[in-house]
């Protein structure tokens, strides 16, 4: 089956590219992907599969491929939402939806998995088990789609789960992996500081919210440098400081918003505790009121070591010219709600290089000029296909 599957994927490479380009032209934001979900369901229409629509808290689609024999159940996931970014690539298939762009390769994820799934459907009689295809909505915006799909119960019978992300950290042909904690958890921070306004000439008659906010920004940076174990990963970014006013007026109120990243839940607890301690100290020092909101978004992503070792081995043994190298990646500070699946189901989320040909310094995901080498679509399909074949012992 492995040889048949790989041949089928090679023959349908151009179809993957066509699908990717169509999706790239017609992106939809998280929780608004109605037409994309319909496109996905139309693709499976008339095929021998079970289709569940509107799974979770949005437009999630779960397709079940029942094999010819009983056995274990695995899940394969691809996300399909886009970002609120105005595209600047100049591609002939550039986004037609102003201000919306597939800048994180979710169009590529969906394209490869649609074709791979269709090939598995055609070969399903040879599969000793069940394959569930998760086309997931709303990865980009908390609370995301993954956790709601888990909570729906449609994956309760899944033994292991796999997924990939296209990243321009290597050229197409390079597949990366990392065992254990692999991608950061993320939390949203908001701080409202209420002081007392006044005239710029009379600061003694006011409690300056801007000064208090500035102290909070500076003090928050000491959490990573002085409160975390140096071997633990943590990031505190204050990305918004809303204190605009008039040059000679002391502001009575400012709002700060920030992005918190961590590689373990223990680190998250330390960071939240310290941020609240700093807020309390700012209140005491400046006579202001601080209201702090700390909202965890996605947990750290943990790749099961045994499953990851299995993925690494089967890719290294692929002996396929399209998979040129298998490399170990470092821990990555971005987040992905695939982490919710891995909290419940042992699995592996790995990476496929997609740096455009001839580009030494590619634009990274979420940039308005982000693009991929479309050869990576076949690499992704083959990599996941090899994992499926090895999982079910279909290596001949």
Short mmCIF file of C-alpha atoms in Angstrom, two decimals:
data_model
loop_
_atom_site.label_atom_id
_atom_site.label_comp_id
_atom_site.label_asym_id
_atom_site.label_seq_id
_atom_site.Cartn_x
_atom_site.Cartn_y
_atom_site.Cartn_z
CA UNK A 1 0.00 0.00 0.00
CA UNK A 2 2.82 2.41 0.79
CA UNK A 3 4.13 2.34 -2.77
CA UNK A 4 0.63 2.80 -4.21
CA UNK A 5 -0.08 5.70 -1.86
CA UNK A 6 3.13 7.52 -2.71
CA UNK A 7 2.55 7.08 -6.43
CA UNK A 8 -0.98 8.43 -6.10
CA UNK A 9 0.26 11.46 -4.18
CA UNK A 10 2.94 12.19 -6.77
CA UNK A 11 0.35 12.03 -9.55
CA UNK A 12 -1.85 14.53 -7.68
CA UNK A 13 0.79 17.09 -6.76
CA UNK A 14 -0.63 19.64 -9.20
CA UNK A 15 -4.08 19.14 -7.70
CA UNK A 16 -2.71 20.01 -4.25
CA UNK A 17 -1.25 23.18 -5.72
CA UNK A 18 -4.53 24.11 -7.41
CA UNK A 19 -6.46 23.60 -4.17
CA UNK A 20 -3.94 25.63 -2.21
CA UNK A 21 -4.13 28.50 -4.68
CA UNK A 22 -7.93 28.51 -4.68
CA UNK A 23 -8.00 28.63 -0.88
CA UNK A 24 -5.31 31.31 -0.88
CA UNK A 25 -7.48 33.48 -3.11
CA UNK A 26 -10.53 33.01 -0.88
CA UNK A 27 -9.38 33.27 2.76
CA UNK A 28 -11.81 33.58 5.66
CA UNK A 29 -11.17 34.72 9.22
CA UNK A 30 -11.46 32.49 12.28
CA UNK A 31 -15.06 31.55 13.15
CA UNK A 32 -16.18 32.98 9.78
CA UNK A 33 -14.98 30.15 7.50
CA UNK A 34 -18.41 29.12 6.23
CA UNK A 35 -17.47 28.97 2.53
CA UNK A 36 -14.17 27.22 3.21
CA UNK A 37 -15.95 24.55 5.26
CA UNK A 38 -18.47 24.09 2.46
CA UNK A 39 -15.63 23.73 -0.06
CA UNK A 40 -14.14 21.00 2.12
CA UNK A 41 -17.44 19.15 2.48
CA UNK A 42 -18.07 19.39 -1.26
CA UNK A 43 -14.69 17.75 -1.85
CA UNK A 44 -15.83 14.66 0.07
CA UNK A 45 -19.30 14.53 -1.46
CA UNK A 46 -20.06 11.11 -2.90
CA UNK A 47 -17.05 9.45 -1.27
CA UNK A 48 -17.32 6.44 1.06
CA UNK A 49 -16.83 8.34 4.30
CA UNK A 50 -18.80 9.66 7.24
CA UNK A 51 -18.86 13.47 7.38
CA UNK A 52 -19.67 15.55 10.46
CA UNK A 53 -20.12 19.28 9.91
CA UNK A 54 -20.10 22.21 12.34
CA UNK A 55 -18.09 20.23 14.87
CA UNK A 56 -17.09 22.18 17.95
CA UNK A 57 -17.66 25.90 18.33
CA UNK A 58 -17.57 26.72 14.63
CA UNK A 59 -17.22 25.23 11.18
CA UNK A 60 -15.09 22.21 12.05
CA UNK A 61 -15.40 19.18 9.74
CA UNK A 62 -14.50 15.64 10.81
CA UNK A 63 -14.32 12.93 8.14
CA UNK A 64 -14.14 9.28 9.20
CA UNK A 65 -12.47 6.71 6.93
CA UNK A 66 -13.39 3.20 8.04
CA UNK A 67 -10.75 0.68 7.01
CA UNK A 68 -11.35 -2.80 5.67
CA UNK A 69 -10.38 -4.43 8.96
CA UNK A 70 -10.85 -3.53 12.63
CA UNK A 71 -7.94 -1.91 14.42
CA UNK A 72 -6.68 1.26 16.03
CA UNK A 73 -7.99 4.72 15.24
CA UNK A 74 -5.74 7.64 14.34
CA UNK A 75 -6.54 11.27 13.59
CA UNK A 76 -4.89 13.66 11.14
CA UNK A 77 -5.51 17.39 11.49
CA UNK A 78 -5.21 20.46 9.27
CA UNK A 79 -6.47 23.97 10.10
CA UNK A 80 -8.16 26.23 7.54
CA UNK A 81 -8.65 29.75 8.93
CA UNK A 82 -6.82 32.87 7.72
CA UNK A 83 -5.53 36.07 9.34
CA UNK A 84 -6.63 39.75 9.36
CA UNK A 85 -3.64 40.81 7.22
CA UNK A 86 -3.55 42.74 3.96
CA UNK A 87 -1.52 40.62 1.54
CA UNK A 88 1.58 42.11 -0.09
CA UNK A 89 2.96 39.12 -2.00
CA UNK A 90 1.88 40.22 -5.47
CA UNK A 91 1.09 36.60 -6.35
CA UNK A 92 -1.23 35.99 -9.31
CA UNK A 93 -3.52 34.16 -6.87
CA UNK A 94 -3.32 36.83 -4.17
CA UNK A 95 -6.20 37.14 -1.72
CA UNK A 96 -9.42 38.50 -3.19
CA UNK A 97 -10.76 39.31 0.28
CA UNK A 98 -9.35 42.69 1.27
CA UNK A 99 -7.63 42.63 4.64
CA UNK A 100 -7.71 38.83 4.93
CA UNK A 101 -4.79 36.56 4.04
CA UNK A 102 -3.59 33.00 4.38
CA UNK A 103 -0.34 34.13 5.97
CA UNK A 104 0.24 31.03 8.11
CA UNK A 105 0.08 28.27 5.47
CA UNK A 106 -3.28 26.90 6.54
CA UNK A 107 -4.26 26.88 2.87
CA UNK A 108 -1.35 24.49 2.28
CA UNK A 109 -2.28 22.35 5.28
CA UNK A 110 -5.80 21.90 3.97
CA UNK A 111 -4.69 21.24 0.38
CA UNK A 112 -2.27 18.45 1.24
CA UNK A 113 -4.66 16.76 3.67
CA UNK A 114 -7.62 16.81 1.28
CA UNK A 115 -5.64 14.94 -1.36
CA UNK A 116 -4.00 12.58 1.14
CA UNK A 117 -7.40 11.79 2.65
CA UNK A 118 -8.87 11.06 -0.77
CA UNK A 119 -6.02 8.67 -1.55
CA UNK A 120 -6.55 6.92 1.79
CA UNK A 121 -10.26 6.61 1.00
CA UNK A 122 -9.43 4.84 -2.25
CA UNK A 123 -7.09 2.47 -0.38
CA UNK A 124 -9.23 2.10 2.73
CA UNK A 125 -9.88 -1.63 2.30
CA UNK A 126 -6.20 -2.21 3.03
CA UNK A 127 -6.22 -0.17 6.27
CA UNK A 128 -6.62 -2.27 9.46
CA UNK A 129 -8.28 0.48 11.46
CA UNK A 130 -9.94 3.87 11.21
CA UNK A 131 -8.55 7.24 10.11
CA UNK A 132 -10.28 10.44 11.21
CA UNK A 133 -9.54 13.57 9.22
CA UNK A 134 -9.94 16.77 11.24
CA UNK A 135 -10.42 19.92 9.19
CA UNK A 136 -10.25 22.45 11.98
CA UNK A 137 -11.56 25.98 12.08
CA UNK A 138 -10.29 28.95 14.07
CA UNK A 139 -6.76 28.02 15.07
CA UNK A 140 -5.65 31.63 15.08
CA UNK A 141 -8.13 33.20 17.52
CA UNK A 142 -8.69 32.06 21.12
CA UNK A 143 -10.48 30.06 22.33
CA UNK A 144 -9.67 28.34 19.03
CA UNK A 145 -11.39 25.36 17.51
CA UNK A 146 -9.31 22.45 18.78
CA UNK A 147 -10.49 22.36 22.39
CA UNK A 148 -14.15 22.48 21.34
CA UNK A 149 -13.59 19.56 18.94
CA UNK A 150 -12.03 17.57 21.78
CA UNK A 151 -14.95 18.46 24.04
CA UNK A 152 -17.45 17.36 21.37
CA UNK A 153 -16.41 13.75 21.97
CA UNK A 154 -15.84 12.90 18.29
CA UNK A 155 -12.23 11.97 19.10
CA UNK A 156 -12.90 9.86 22.17
CA UNK A 157 -11.97 6.68 20.29
CA UNK A 158 -8.73 8.04 18.80
CA UNK A 159 -5.54 6.26 19.90
CA UNK A 160 -2.99 8.64 18.39
CA UNK A 161 -3.05 11.95 16.53
CA UNK A 162 -0.69 13.57 14.01
CA UNK A 163 -0.36 16.93 12.31
CA UNK A 164 2.18 19.10 10.52
CA UNK A 165 2.90 22.80 10.17
CA UNK A 166 4.60 24.36 7.17
CA UNK A 167 7.43 26.61 8.37
CA UNK A 168 10.00 28.52 6.26
CA UNK A 169 12.87 27.49 8.52
CA UNK A 170 14.21 25.02 5.95
CA UNK A 171 13.68 24.37 2.24
CA UNK A 172 11.09 21.93 0.99
CA UNK A 173 12.36 18.41 1.54
CA UNK A 174 13.41 18.97 5.15
CA UNK A 175 11.12 17.61 7.87
CA UNK A 176 11.60 18.64 11.49
CA UNK A 177 10.54 17.19 14.83
CA UNK A 178 10.89 17.89 18.54
CA UNK A 179 10.08 15.57 21.41
CA UNK A 180 8.40 16.64 24.65
CA UNK A 181 7.44 20.29 25.16
CA UNK A 182 7.78 21.71 21.65
CA UNK A 183 5.71 24.89 21.30
CA UNK A 184 4.91 27.52 23.89
CA UNK A 185 1.69 28.04 25.77
CA UNK A 186 0.17 31.49 25.52
CA UNK A 187 -1.82 33.85 27.75
CA UNK A 188 -3.37 37.27 27.24
CA UNK A 189 -2.55 40.05 29.68
CA UNK A 190 -4.55 43.23 30.23
CA UNK A 191 -3.86 45.86 32.88
CA UNK A 192 -6.17 48.80 33.55
CA UNK A 193 -4.52 51.50 35.67
CA UNK A 194 -6.79 54.17 37.13
CA UNK A 195 -5.09 57.20 38.65
CA UNK A 196 -6.12 60.84 39.07
CA UNK A 197 -5.73 63.27 36.22
CA UNK A 198 -4.50 66.82 36.44
CA UNK A 199 -2.61 69.70 34.90
CA UNK A 200 0.89 69.03 33.64
CA UNK A 201 2.18 71.94 35.74
CA UNK A 202 0.88 70.43 39.00
CA UNK A 203 1.87 66.77 39.21
CA UNK A 204 1.60 66.84 43.00
CA UNK A 205 -2.16 67.20 42.66
CA UNK A 206 -2.51 64.10 40.45
CA UNK A 207 -1.64 60.40 40.38
CA UNK A 208 -0.08 59.92 36.95
CA UNK A 209 -1.35 56.70 35.35
CA UNK A 210 1.30 56.89 32.60
CA UNK A 211 4.18 56.88 35.08
CA UNK A 212 2.59 53.99 36.97
CA UNK A 213 2.12 52.10 33.71
CA UNK A 214 5.71 52.73 32.68
CA UNK A 215 6.91 51.28 35.98
CA UNK A 216 4.71 48.23 35.41
CA UNK A 217 6.24 47.64 31.95
CA UNK A 218 9.76 47.87 33.35
CA UNK A 219 9.08 45.74 36.41
CA UNK A 220 7.34 43.03 34.37
CA UNK A 221 10.56 42.41 32.45
CA UNK A 222 12.31 41.39 35.67
CA UNK A 223 10.05 38.35 36.01
CA UNK A 224 11.82 36.50 33.22
CA UNK A 225 15.28 37.68 34.25
CA UNK A 226 14.91 37.34 38.02
CA UNK A 227 11.99 35.06 38.87
CA UNK A 228 12.20 32.19 36.37
CA UNK A 229 14.70 29.39 36.44
CA UNK A 230 17.28 30.30 33.77
CA UNK A 231 16.57 26.94 32.10
CA UNK A 232 12.85 27.68 31.78
CA UNK A 233 11.39 29.51 28.80
CA UNK A 234 9.25 32.59 29.34
CA UNK A 235 8.37 35.73 27.36
CA UNK A 236 6.48 38.82 28.48
CA UNK A 237 5.67 41.29 25.72
CA UNK A 238 3.69 44.45 26.40
CA UNK A 239 2.45 45.09 22.90
CA UNK A 240 -0.03 47.89 23.57
CA UNK A 241 0.20 50.93 25.86
CA UNK A 242 -2.89 53.07 25.39
CA UNK A 243 -2.14 56.36 27.09
CA UNK A 244 -2.57 58.90 24.31
CA UNK A 245 -3.70 62.30 25.48
CA UNK A 246 -2.69 65.96 25.46
CA UNK A 247 0.91 66.97 26.09
CA UNK A 248 0.14 69.11 29.15
CA UNK A 249 -2.52 66.93 30.75
CA UNK A 250 -1.71 64.18 33.25
CA UNK A 251 -3.58 61.05 32.25
CA UNK A 252 -5.90 59.48 34.79
CA UNK A 253 -6.17 56.13 33.00
CA UNK A 254 -4.07 53.84 30.81
CA UNK A 255 -4.62 50.36 29.39
CA UNK A 256 -1.79 47.90 28.78
CA UNK A 257 -2.10 44.67 26.83
CA UNK A 258 0.48 41.94 26.55
CA UNK A 259 1.41 38.53 25.24
CA UNK A 260 2.71 35.89 27.65
CA UNK A 261 4.54 32.74 26.47
CA UNK A 262 5.72 29.77 28.52
CA UNK A 263 6.82 26.20 28.00
CA UNK A 264 5.20 24.65 31.07
CA UNK A 265 2.15 25.25 33.22
CA UNK A 266 4.41 25.67 36.24
CA UNK A 267 6.11 28.61 34.53
CA UNK A 268 2.71 30.07 33.69
CA UNK A 269 1.70 30.01 37.36
CA UNK A 270 4.91 31.77 38.41
CA UNK A 271 4.47 34.47 35.78
CA UNK A 272 0.86 35.15 36.70
CA UNK A 273 1.69 35.30 40.43
CA UNK A 274 4.53 37.74 39.85
CA UNK A 275 2.52 39.95 37.52
CA UNK A 276 -0.20 40.25 40.14
CA UNK A 277 2.42 40.99 42.79
CA UNK A 278 3.83 43.81 40.65
CA UNK A 279 0.34 45.23 40.06
CA UNK A 280 -0.29 45.28 43.81
CA UNK A 281 3.04 47.03 44.33
CA UNK A 282 2.21 49.66 41.70
CA UNK A 283 -1.05 50.36 43.51
CA UNK A 284 0.76 50.87 46.81
CA UNK A 285 3.60 52.95 45.39
CA UNK A 286 1.60 55.31 43.19
CA UNK A 287 -1.79 55.39 44.85
CA UNK A 288 -3.54 54.09 41.74
CA UNK A 289 -5.87 51.19 41.12
CA UNK A 290 -4.66 48.30 38.96
CA UNK A 291 -7.07 45.77 37.49
CA UNK A 292 -5.13 42.85 35.97
CA UNK A 293 -6.64 40.23 33.68
CA UNK A 294 -4.59 37.12 32.92
CA UNK A 295 -6.31 34.78 30.46
CA UNK A 296 -4.57 31.57 29.34
CA UNK A 297 -5.24 30.92 25.65
CA UNK A 298 -3.47 27.74 24.49
CA UNK A 299 -1.47 25.31 26.63
CA UNK A 300 2.13 24.32 25.85
CA UNK A 301 2.30 21.76 23.06
CA UNK A 302 3.69 18.42 24.25
CA UNK A 303 4.77 15.81 21.73
CA UNK A 304 4.65 12.30 23.18
CA UNK A 305 8.29 11.06 23.21
CA UNK A 306 7.43 7.52 22.09
CA UNK A 307 5.15 8.68 19.27
CA UNK A 308 7.71 11.29 18.19
CA UNK A 309 10.46 8.66 18.11
CA UNK A 310 8.19 6.53 15.92
CA UNK A 311 7.59 9.44 13.52
CA UNK A 312 11.31 10.21 13.35
CA UNK A 313 12.19 6.59 12.60
CA UNK A 314 9.61 6.06 9.86
CA UNK A 315 10.59 9.31 8.11
CA UNK A 316 14.29 8.49 8.31
CA UNK A 317 13.51 5.10 6.80
CA UNK A 318 11.35 6.54 4.01
CA UNK A 319 14.16 6.45 1.44
CA UNK A 320 12.24 9.00 -0.63
CA UNK A 321 13.95 11.72 -2.71
CA UNK A 322 11.20 14.16 -1.75
CA UNK A 323 12.10 13.79 1.95
CA UNK A 324 15.74 14.76 1.83
CA UNK A 325 16.50 15.28 5.50
CA UNK A 326 14.93 14.74 8.92
CA UNK A 327 16.21 17.18 11.55
CA UNK A 328 15.58 17.92 15.20
CA UNK A 329 14.03 21.34 15.79
CA UNK A 330 14.50 23.42 18.93
CA UNK A 331 11.55 24.34 21.12
CA UNK A 332 9.53 27.04 19.35
CA UNK A 333 7.99 30.05 21.10
CA UNK A 334 4.89 30.36 18.86
CA UNK A 335 1.70 28.59 20.01
CA UNK A 336 -0.78 26.28 18.32
CA UNK A 337 -4.08 24.93 19.61
CA UNK A 338 -3.07 21.46 18.40
CA UNK A 339 -1.77 21.37 21.97
CA UNK A 340 -5.34 20.69 23.15
CA UNK A 341 -5.45 17.44 21.17
CA UNK A 342 -2.12 16.36 22.62
CA UNK A 343 -3.34 16.97 26.17
CA UNK A 344 -5.86 14.17 25.62
CA UNK A 345 -4.34 11.97 22.89
CA UNK A 346 -0.69 10.88 22.55
CA UNK A 347 0.61 12.22 19.27
CA UNK A 348 3.15 14.25 17.37
CA UNK A 349 3.00 17.66 15.69
CA UNK A 350 5.95 18.05 13.36
CA UNK A 351 7.22 20.52 10.78
CA UNK A 352 7.76 20.66 7.03
CA UNK A 353 10.16 23.18 5.48
CA UNK A 354 8.69 25.51 2.86
CA UNK A 355 11.23 28.28 2.21
CA UNK A 356 10.61 29.60 -1.32
CA UNK A 357 13.30 28.63 -3.80
CA UNK A 358 16.16 31.11 -4.15
CA UNK A 359 15.20 33.00 -0.96
CA UNK A 360 17.84 33.24 1.76
CA UNK A 361 15.83 35.25 4.28
CA UNK A 362 12.18 34.24 3.90
CA UNK A 363 9.30 36.13 5.43
CA UNK A 364 8.02 34.15 8.40
CA UNK A 365 4.44 33.09 9.07
CA UNK A 366 2.03 35.99 9.75
CA UNK A 367 3.95 38.42 7.53
CA UNK A 368 2.00 40.13 4.70
CA UNK A 369 4.64 38.86 2.23
CA UNK A 370 4.68 35.28 3.54
CA UNK A 371 4.75 32.61 0.85
CA UNK A 372 5.67 28.94 0.52
CA UNK A 373 7.47 26.67 -1.88
CA UNK A 374 4.54 24.61 -3.16
CA UNK A 375 6.81 21.55 -3.46
CA UNK A 376 6.32 21.37 0.32
CA UNK A 377 2.71 20.25 -0.20
CA UNK A 378 3.82 16.91 -1.63
CA UNK A 379 6.47 16.59 1.08
CA UNK A 380 3.80 17.12 3.76
CA UNK A 381 1.41 14.63 2.15
CA UNK A 382 4.14 12.02 1.81
CA UNK A 383 5.49 12.56 5.33
CA UNK A 384 2.07 12.07 6.92
CA UNK A 385 1.35 9.22 4.48
CA UNK A 386 4.51 7.40 5.57
CA UNK A 387 3.45 7.79 9.19
CA UNK A 388 0.02 6.31 8.46
CA UNK A 389 1.53 3.35 6.54
CA UNK A 390 4.10 2.62 9.24
CA UNK A 391 1.47 2.93 11.97
CA UNK A 392 -0.63 0.22 10.36
CA UNK A 393 2.30 -1.92 9.18
CA UNK A 394 1.57 -1.21 5.52
CA UNK A 395 5.18 -0.78 4.46
CA UNK A 396 5.18 -3.00 1.42
#
